[in-house]
mmCIF file of C-alpha atoms in Angstrom:
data_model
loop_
_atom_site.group_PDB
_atom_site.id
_atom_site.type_symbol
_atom_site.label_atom_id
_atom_site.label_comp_id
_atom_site.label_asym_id
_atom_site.label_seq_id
_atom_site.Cartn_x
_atom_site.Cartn_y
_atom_site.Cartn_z
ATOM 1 C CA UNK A 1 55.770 255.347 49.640
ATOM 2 C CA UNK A 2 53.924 258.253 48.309
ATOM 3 C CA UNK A 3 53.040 258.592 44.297
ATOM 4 C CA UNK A 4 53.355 261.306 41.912
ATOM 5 C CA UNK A 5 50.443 263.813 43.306
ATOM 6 C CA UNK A 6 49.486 266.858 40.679
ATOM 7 C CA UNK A 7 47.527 269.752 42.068
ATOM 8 C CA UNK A 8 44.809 270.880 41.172
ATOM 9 C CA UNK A 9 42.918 267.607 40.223
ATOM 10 C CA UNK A 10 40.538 269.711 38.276
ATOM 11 C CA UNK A 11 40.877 273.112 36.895
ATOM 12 C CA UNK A 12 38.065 275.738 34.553
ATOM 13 C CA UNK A 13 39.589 278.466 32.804
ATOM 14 C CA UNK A 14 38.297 280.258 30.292
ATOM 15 C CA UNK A 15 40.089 281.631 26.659
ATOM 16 C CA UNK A 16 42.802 283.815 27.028
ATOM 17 C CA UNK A 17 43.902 282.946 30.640
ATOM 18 C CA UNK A 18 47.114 281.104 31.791
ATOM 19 C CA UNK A 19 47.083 278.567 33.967
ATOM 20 C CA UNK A 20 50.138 276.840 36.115
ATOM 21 C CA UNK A 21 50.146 273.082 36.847
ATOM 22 C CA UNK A 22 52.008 271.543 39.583
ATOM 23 C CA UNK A 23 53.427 267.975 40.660
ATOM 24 C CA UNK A 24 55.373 266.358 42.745
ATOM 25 C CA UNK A 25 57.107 263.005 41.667
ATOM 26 C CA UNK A 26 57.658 259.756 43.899
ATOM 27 C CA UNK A 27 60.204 260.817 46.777
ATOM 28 C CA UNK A 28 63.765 260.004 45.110
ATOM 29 C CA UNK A 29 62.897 260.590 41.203
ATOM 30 C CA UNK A 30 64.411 263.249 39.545
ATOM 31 C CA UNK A 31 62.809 263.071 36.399
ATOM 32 C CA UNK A 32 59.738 264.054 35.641
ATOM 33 C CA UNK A 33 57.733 264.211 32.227
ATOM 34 C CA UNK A 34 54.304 265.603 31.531
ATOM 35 C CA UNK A 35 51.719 264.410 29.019
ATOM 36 C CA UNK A 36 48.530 265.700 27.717
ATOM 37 C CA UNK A 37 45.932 263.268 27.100
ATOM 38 C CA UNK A 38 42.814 263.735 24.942
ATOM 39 C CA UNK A 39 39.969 261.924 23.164
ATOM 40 C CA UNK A 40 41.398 262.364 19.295
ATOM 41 C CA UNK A 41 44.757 262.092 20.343
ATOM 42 C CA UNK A 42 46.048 259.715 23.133
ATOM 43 C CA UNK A 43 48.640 260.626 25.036
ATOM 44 C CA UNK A 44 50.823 263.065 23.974
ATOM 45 C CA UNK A 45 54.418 263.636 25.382
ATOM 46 C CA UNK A 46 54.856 267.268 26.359
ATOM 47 C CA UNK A 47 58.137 267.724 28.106
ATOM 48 C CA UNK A 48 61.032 266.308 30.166
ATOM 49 C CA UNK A 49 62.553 267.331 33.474
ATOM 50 C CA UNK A 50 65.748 266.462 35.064
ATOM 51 C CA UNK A 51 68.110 268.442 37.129
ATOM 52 C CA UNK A 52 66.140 271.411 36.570
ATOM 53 C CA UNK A 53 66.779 271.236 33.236
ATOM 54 C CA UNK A 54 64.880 270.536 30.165
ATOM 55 C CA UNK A 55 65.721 267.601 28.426
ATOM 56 C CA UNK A 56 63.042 266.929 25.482
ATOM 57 C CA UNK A 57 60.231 268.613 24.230
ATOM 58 C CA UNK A 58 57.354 267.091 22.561
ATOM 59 C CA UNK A 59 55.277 268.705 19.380
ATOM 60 C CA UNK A 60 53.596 271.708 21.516
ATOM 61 C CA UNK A 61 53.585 275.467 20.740
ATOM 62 C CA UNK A 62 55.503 277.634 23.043
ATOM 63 C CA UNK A 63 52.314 278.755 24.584
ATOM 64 C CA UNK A 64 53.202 275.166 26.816
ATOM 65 C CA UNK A 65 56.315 275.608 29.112
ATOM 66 C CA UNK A 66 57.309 273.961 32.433
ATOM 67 C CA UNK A 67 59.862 274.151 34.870
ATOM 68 C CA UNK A 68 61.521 272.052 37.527
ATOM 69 C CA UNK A 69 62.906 273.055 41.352
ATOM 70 C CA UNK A 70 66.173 271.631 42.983
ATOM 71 C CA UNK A 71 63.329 269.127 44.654
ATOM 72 C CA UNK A 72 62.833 267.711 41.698
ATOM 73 C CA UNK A 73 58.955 269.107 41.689
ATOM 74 C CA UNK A 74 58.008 270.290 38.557
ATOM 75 C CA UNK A 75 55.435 272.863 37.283
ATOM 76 C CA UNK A 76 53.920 273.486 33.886
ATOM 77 C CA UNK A 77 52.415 276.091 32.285
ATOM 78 C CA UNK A 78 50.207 277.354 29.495
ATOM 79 C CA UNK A 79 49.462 280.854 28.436
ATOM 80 C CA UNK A 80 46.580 282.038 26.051
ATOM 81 C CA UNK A 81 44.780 279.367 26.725
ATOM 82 C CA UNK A 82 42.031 277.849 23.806
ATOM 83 C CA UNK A 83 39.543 275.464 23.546
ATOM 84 C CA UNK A 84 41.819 272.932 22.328
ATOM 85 C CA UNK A 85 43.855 272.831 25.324
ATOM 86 C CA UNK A 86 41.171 271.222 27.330
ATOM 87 C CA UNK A 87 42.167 268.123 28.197
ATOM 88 C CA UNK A 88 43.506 265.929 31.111
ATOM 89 C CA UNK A 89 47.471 266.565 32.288
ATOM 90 C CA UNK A 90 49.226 263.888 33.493
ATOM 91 C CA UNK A 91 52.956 263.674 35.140
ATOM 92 C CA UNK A 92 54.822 260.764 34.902
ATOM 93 C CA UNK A 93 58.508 260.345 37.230
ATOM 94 C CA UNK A 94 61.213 258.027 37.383
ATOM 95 C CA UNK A 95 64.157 258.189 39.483
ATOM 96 C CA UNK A 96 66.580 258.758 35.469
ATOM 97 C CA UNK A 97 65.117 259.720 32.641
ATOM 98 C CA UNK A 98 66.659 256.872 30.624
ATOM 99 C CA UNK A 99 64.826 254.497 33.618
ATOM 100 C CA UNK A 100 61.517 252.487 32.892
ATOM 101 C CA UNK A 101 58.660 252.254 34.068
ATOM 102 C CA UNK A 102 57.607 256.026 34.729
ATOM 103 C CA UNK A 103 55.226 256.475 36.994
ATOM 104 C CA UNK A 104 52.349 258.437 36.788
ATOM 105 C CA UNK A 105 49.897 260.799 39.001
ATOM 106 C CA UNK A 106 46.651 261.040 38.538
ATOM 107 C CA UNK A 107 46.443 264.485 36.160
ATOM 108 C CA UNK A 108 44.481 267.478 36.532
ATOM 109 C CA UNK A 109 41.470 268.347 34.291
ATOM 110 C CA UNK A 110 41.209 271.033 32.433
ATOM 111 C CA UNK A 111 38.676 272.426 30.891
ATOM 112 C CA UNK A 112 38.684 275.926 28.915
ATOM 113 C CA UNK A 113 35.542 277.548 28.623
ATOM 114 C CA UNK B 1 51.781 259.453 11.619
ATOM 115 C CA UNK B 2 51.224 257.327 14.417
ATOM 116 C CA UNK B 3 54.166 255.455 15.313
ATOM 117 C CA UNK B 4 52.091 253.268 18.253
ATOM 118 C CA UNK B 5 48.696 251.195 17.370
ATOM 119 C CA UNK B 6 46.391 249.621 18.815
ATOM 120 C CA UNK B 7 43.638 249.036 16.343
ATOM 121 C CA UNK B 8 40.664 247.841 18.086
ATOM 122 C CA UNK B 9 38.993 250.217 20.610
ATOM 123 C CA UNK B 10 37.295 247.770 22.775
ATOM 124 C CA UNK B 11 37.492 244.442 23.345
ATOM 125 C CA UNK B 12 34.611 242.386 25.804
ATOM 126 C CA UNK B 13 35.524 239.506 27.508
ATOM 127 C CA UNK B 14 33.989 236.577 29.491
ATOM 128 C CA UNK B 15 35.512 236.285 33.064
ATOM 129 C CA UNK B 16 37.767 233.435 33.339
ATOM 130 C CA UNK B 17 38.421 233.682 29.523
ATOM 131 C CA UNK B 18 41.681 234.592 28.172
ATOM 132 C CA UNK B 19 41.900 238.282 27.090
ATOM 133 C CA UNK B 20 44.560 239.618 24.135
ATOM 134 C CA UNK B 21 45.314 243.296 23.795
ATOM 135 C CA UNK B 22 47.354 243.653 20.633
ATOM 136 C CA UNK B 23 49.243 246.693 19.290
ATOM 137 C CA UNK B 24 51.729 247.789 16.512
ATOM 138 C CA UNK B 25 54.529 249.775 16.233
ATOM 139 C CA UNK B 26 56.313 251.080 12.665
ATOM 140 C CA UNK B 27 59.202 252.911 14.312
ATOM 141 C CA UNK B 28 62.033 250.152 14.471
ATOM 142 C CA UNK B 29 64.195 252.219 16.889
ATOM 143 C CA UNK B 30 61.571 250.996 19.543
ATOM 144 C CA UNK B 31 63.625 248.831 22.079
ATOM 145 C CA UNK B 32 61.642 248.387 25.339
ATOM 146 C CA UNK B 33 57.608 248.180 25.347
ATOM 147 C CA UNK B 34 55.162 248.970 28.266
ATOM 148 C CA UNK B 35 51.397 248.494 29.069
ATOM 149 C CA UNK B 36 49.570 250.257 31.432
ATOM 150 C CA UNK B 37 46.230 250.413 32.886
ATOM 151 C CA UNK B 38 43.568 253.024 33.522
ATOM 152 C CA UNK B 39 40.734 253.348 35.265
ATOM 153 C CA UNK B 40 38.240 256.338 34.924
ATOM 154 C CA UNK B 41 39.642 259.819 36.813
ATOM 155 C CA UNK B 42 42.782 257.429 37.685
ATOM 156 C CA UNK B 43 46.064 257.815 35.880
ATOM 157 C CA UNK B 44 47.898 254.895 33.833
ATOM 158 C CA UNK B 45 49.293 252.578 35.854
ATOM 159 C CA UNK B 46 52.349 250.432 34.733
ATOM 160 C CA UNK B 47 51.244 246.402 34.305
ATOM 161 C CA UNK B 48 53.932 245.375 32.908
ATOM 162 C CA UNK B 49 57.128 245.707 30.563
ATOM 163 C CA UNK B 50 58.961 244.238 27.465
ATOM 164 C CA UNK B 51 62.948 244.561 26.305
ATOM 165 C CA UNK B 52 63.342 244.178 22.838
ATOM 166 C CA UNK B 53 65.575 241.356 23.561
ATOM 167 C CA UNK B 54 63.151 239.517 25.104
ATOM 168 C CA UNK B 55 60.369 237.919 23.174
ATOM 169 C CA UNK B 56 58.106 236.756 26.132
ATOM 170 C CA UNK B 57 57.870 238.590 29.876
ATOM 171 C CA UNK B 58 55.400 237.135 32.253
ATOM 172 C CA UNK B 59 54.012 238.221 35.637
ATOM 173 C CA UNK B 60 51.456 236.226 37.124
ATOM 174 C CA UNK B 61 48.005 236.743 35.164
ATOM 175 C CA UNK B 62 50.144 238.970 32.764
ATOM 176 C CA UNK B 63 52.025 238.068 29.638
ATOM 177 C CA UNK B 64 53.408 240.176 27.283
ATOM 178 C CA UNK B 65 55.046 238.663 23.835
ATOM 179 C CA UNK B 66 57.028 240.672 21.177
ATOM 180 C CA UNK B 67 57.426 240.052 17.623
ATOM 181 C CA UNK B 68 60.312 242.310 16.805
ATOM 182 C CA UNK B 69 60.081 241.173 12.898
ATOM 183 C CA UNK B 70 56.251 241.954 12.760
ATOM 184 C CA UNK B 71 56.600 244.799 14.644
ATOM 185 C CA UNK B 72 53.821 243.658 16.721
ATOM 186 C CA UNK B 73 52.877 242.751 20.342
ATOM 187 C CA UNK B 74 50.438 241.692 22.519
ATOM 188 C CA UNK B 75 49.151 241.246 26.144
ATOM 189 C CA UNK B 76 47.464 238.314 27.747
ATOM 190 C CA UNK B 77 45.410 238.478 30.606
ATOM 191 C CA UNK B 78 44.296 234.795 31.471
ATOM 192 C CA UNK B 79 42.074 234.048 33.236
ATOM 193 C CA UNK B 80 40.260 237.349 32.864
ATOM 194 C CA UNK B 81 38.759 238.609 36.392
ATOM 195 C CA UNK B 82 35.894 241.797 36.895
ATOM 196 C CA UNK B 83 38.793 244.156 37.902
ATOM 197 C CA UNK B 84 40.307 243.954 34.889
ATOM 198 C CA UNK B 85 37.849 245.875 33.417
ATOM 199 C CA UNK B 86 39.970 249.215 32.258
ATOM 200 C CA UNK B 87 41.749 250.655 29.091
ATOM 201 C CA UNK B 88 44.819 249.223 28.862
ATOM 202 C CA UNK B 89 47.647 251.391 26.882
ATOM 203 C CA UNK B 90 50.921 250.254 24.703
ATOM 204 C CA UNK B 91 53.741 252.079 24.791
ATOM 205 C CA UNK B 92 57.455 252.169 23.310
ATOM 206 C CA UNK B 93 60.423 254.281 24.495
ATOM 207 C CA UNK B 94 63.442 254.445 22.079
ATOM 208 C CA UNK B 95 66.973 253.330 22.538
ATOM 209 C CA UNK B 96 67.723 256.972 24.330
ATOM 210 C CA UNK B 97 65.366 255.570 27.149
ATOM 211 C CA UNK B 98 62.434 257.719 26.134
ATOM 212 C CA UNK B 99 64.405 260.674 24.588
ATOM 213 C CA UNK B 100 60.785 261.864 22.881
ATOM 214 C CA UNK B 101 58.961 260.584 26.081
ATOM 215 C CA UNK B 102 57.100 257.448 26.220
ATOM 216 C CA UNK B 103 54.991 257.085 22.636
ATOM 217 C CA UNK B 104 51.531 255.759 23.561
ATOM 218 C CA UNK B 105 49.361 253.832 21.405
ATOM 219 C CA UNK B 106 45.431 255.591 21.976
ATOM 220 C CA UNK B 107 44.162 252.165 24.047
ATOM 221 C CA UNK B 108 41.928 249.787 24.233
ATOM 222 C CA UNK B 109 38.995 249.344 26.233
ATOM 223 C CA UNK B 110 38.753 245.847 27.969
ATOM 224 C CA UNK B 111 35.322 245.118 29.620
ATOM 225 C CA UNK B 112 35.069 241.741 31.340
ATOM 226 C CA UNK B 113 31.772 240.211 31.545
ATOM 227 C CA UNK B 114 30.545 238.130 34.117
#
């Protein structure tokens, strides 16, 4: 059974750009969360997914957005990108939200320039 | 305020030695505790998980315990092998299964010597 793959693994953007993240959760889960993950901070809980629908929303400014597709892949987004936003993005699924353990892909690394 | 701790960055270990991973939680609306494990350009991987009903969840090398009145648990790795070698991650979801997303502690780094 396949995992949760993200796309691109890594990523270089530099200030000001926007940038679109993409993954694609275990076949059968329908929920699908994304973290950020930094030196200084841990693991931060971004958003939530389900039914196309978001369901929670972390402490992120707007500039951080996502959206999910009736096949339950999911896509995230950041516009006006700054230094701070470098950092490794991780997505997590699980076939409910309120089911444990999530599951998580690998991330993509980003790094703003 | 961080509502997940794990208070010692790294933690060495002889192999064959019995390795504890502790962490601490101040948000008592925690009811269900993971750990995961990383490896470098990997993401976490689930190890293993805790109700808060439970105070003691084993699976073979790995045992978790849970001290619901301290607020505190731990993870024991016994006995410790070279593989284990990774940053191992606490984490709590809250009686909404997760309704803020899983709330990680920031790790610790186990290194296994030989």
């Amino acid at each position: 059974k396949a995992g949760v793959t993200q796309t691109p693994r890594y990523l270089i953007k530099t200030r000001g750009q926007q940038v679109t993240l993409s993954c694609s959760p275990i076949s059968g889960h329908r929920s699908v969360s994304w973290y950020q993950q930094t030196p200084g901070q841990g693991l931060q809980f971004l958003f939530e997914y389900f039914s196309e629908t978001q369901r929670n929303k972390g402490n992120f400014p707007g500039r951080f957005s996502g959206r999910q597709f009736s096949n339950s892949r999911s896509e995230m987004n950041v516009s006006t990108l700054e230094l701070g936003d470098s950092a490794l993005y991780l997505c997590a699924s699980s076939p409910q939200p309120s089911n444990q353990p999530q599951h998580f892909g690998d991330g993509t690394r980003l790094s703003i320039l | 305020d961080q509502q997940v701790k794990q208070n010692s960055p790294s933690l060495s270990v002889q192999e064959g030695r019995i390795s504890i991973l502790n962490c601490d939680y101040t948000n008592s609306m925690f009811d269900y505790f993971l750990w995961y494990k990383k490896y470098p350009a990997e993401g976490p991987t689930f190890l293993i998980s805790i109700s808060s009903i439970k105070d003691k969840n084993e699976d073979g090398r790995f045992t978790v315990f849970l001290n619901k009145s301290a607020k505190h648990l731990s993870l024991h790795i016994v006995p410790s092998q070279p593989g284990d070698s990774a940053v191992y991650f606490c984490a709590a979801s809250d009686p909404g299964g997760g309704a803020d997303g899983l709330t990680f502690g920031k790790g610790t780094h186990l290194i296994i010597q030989p």
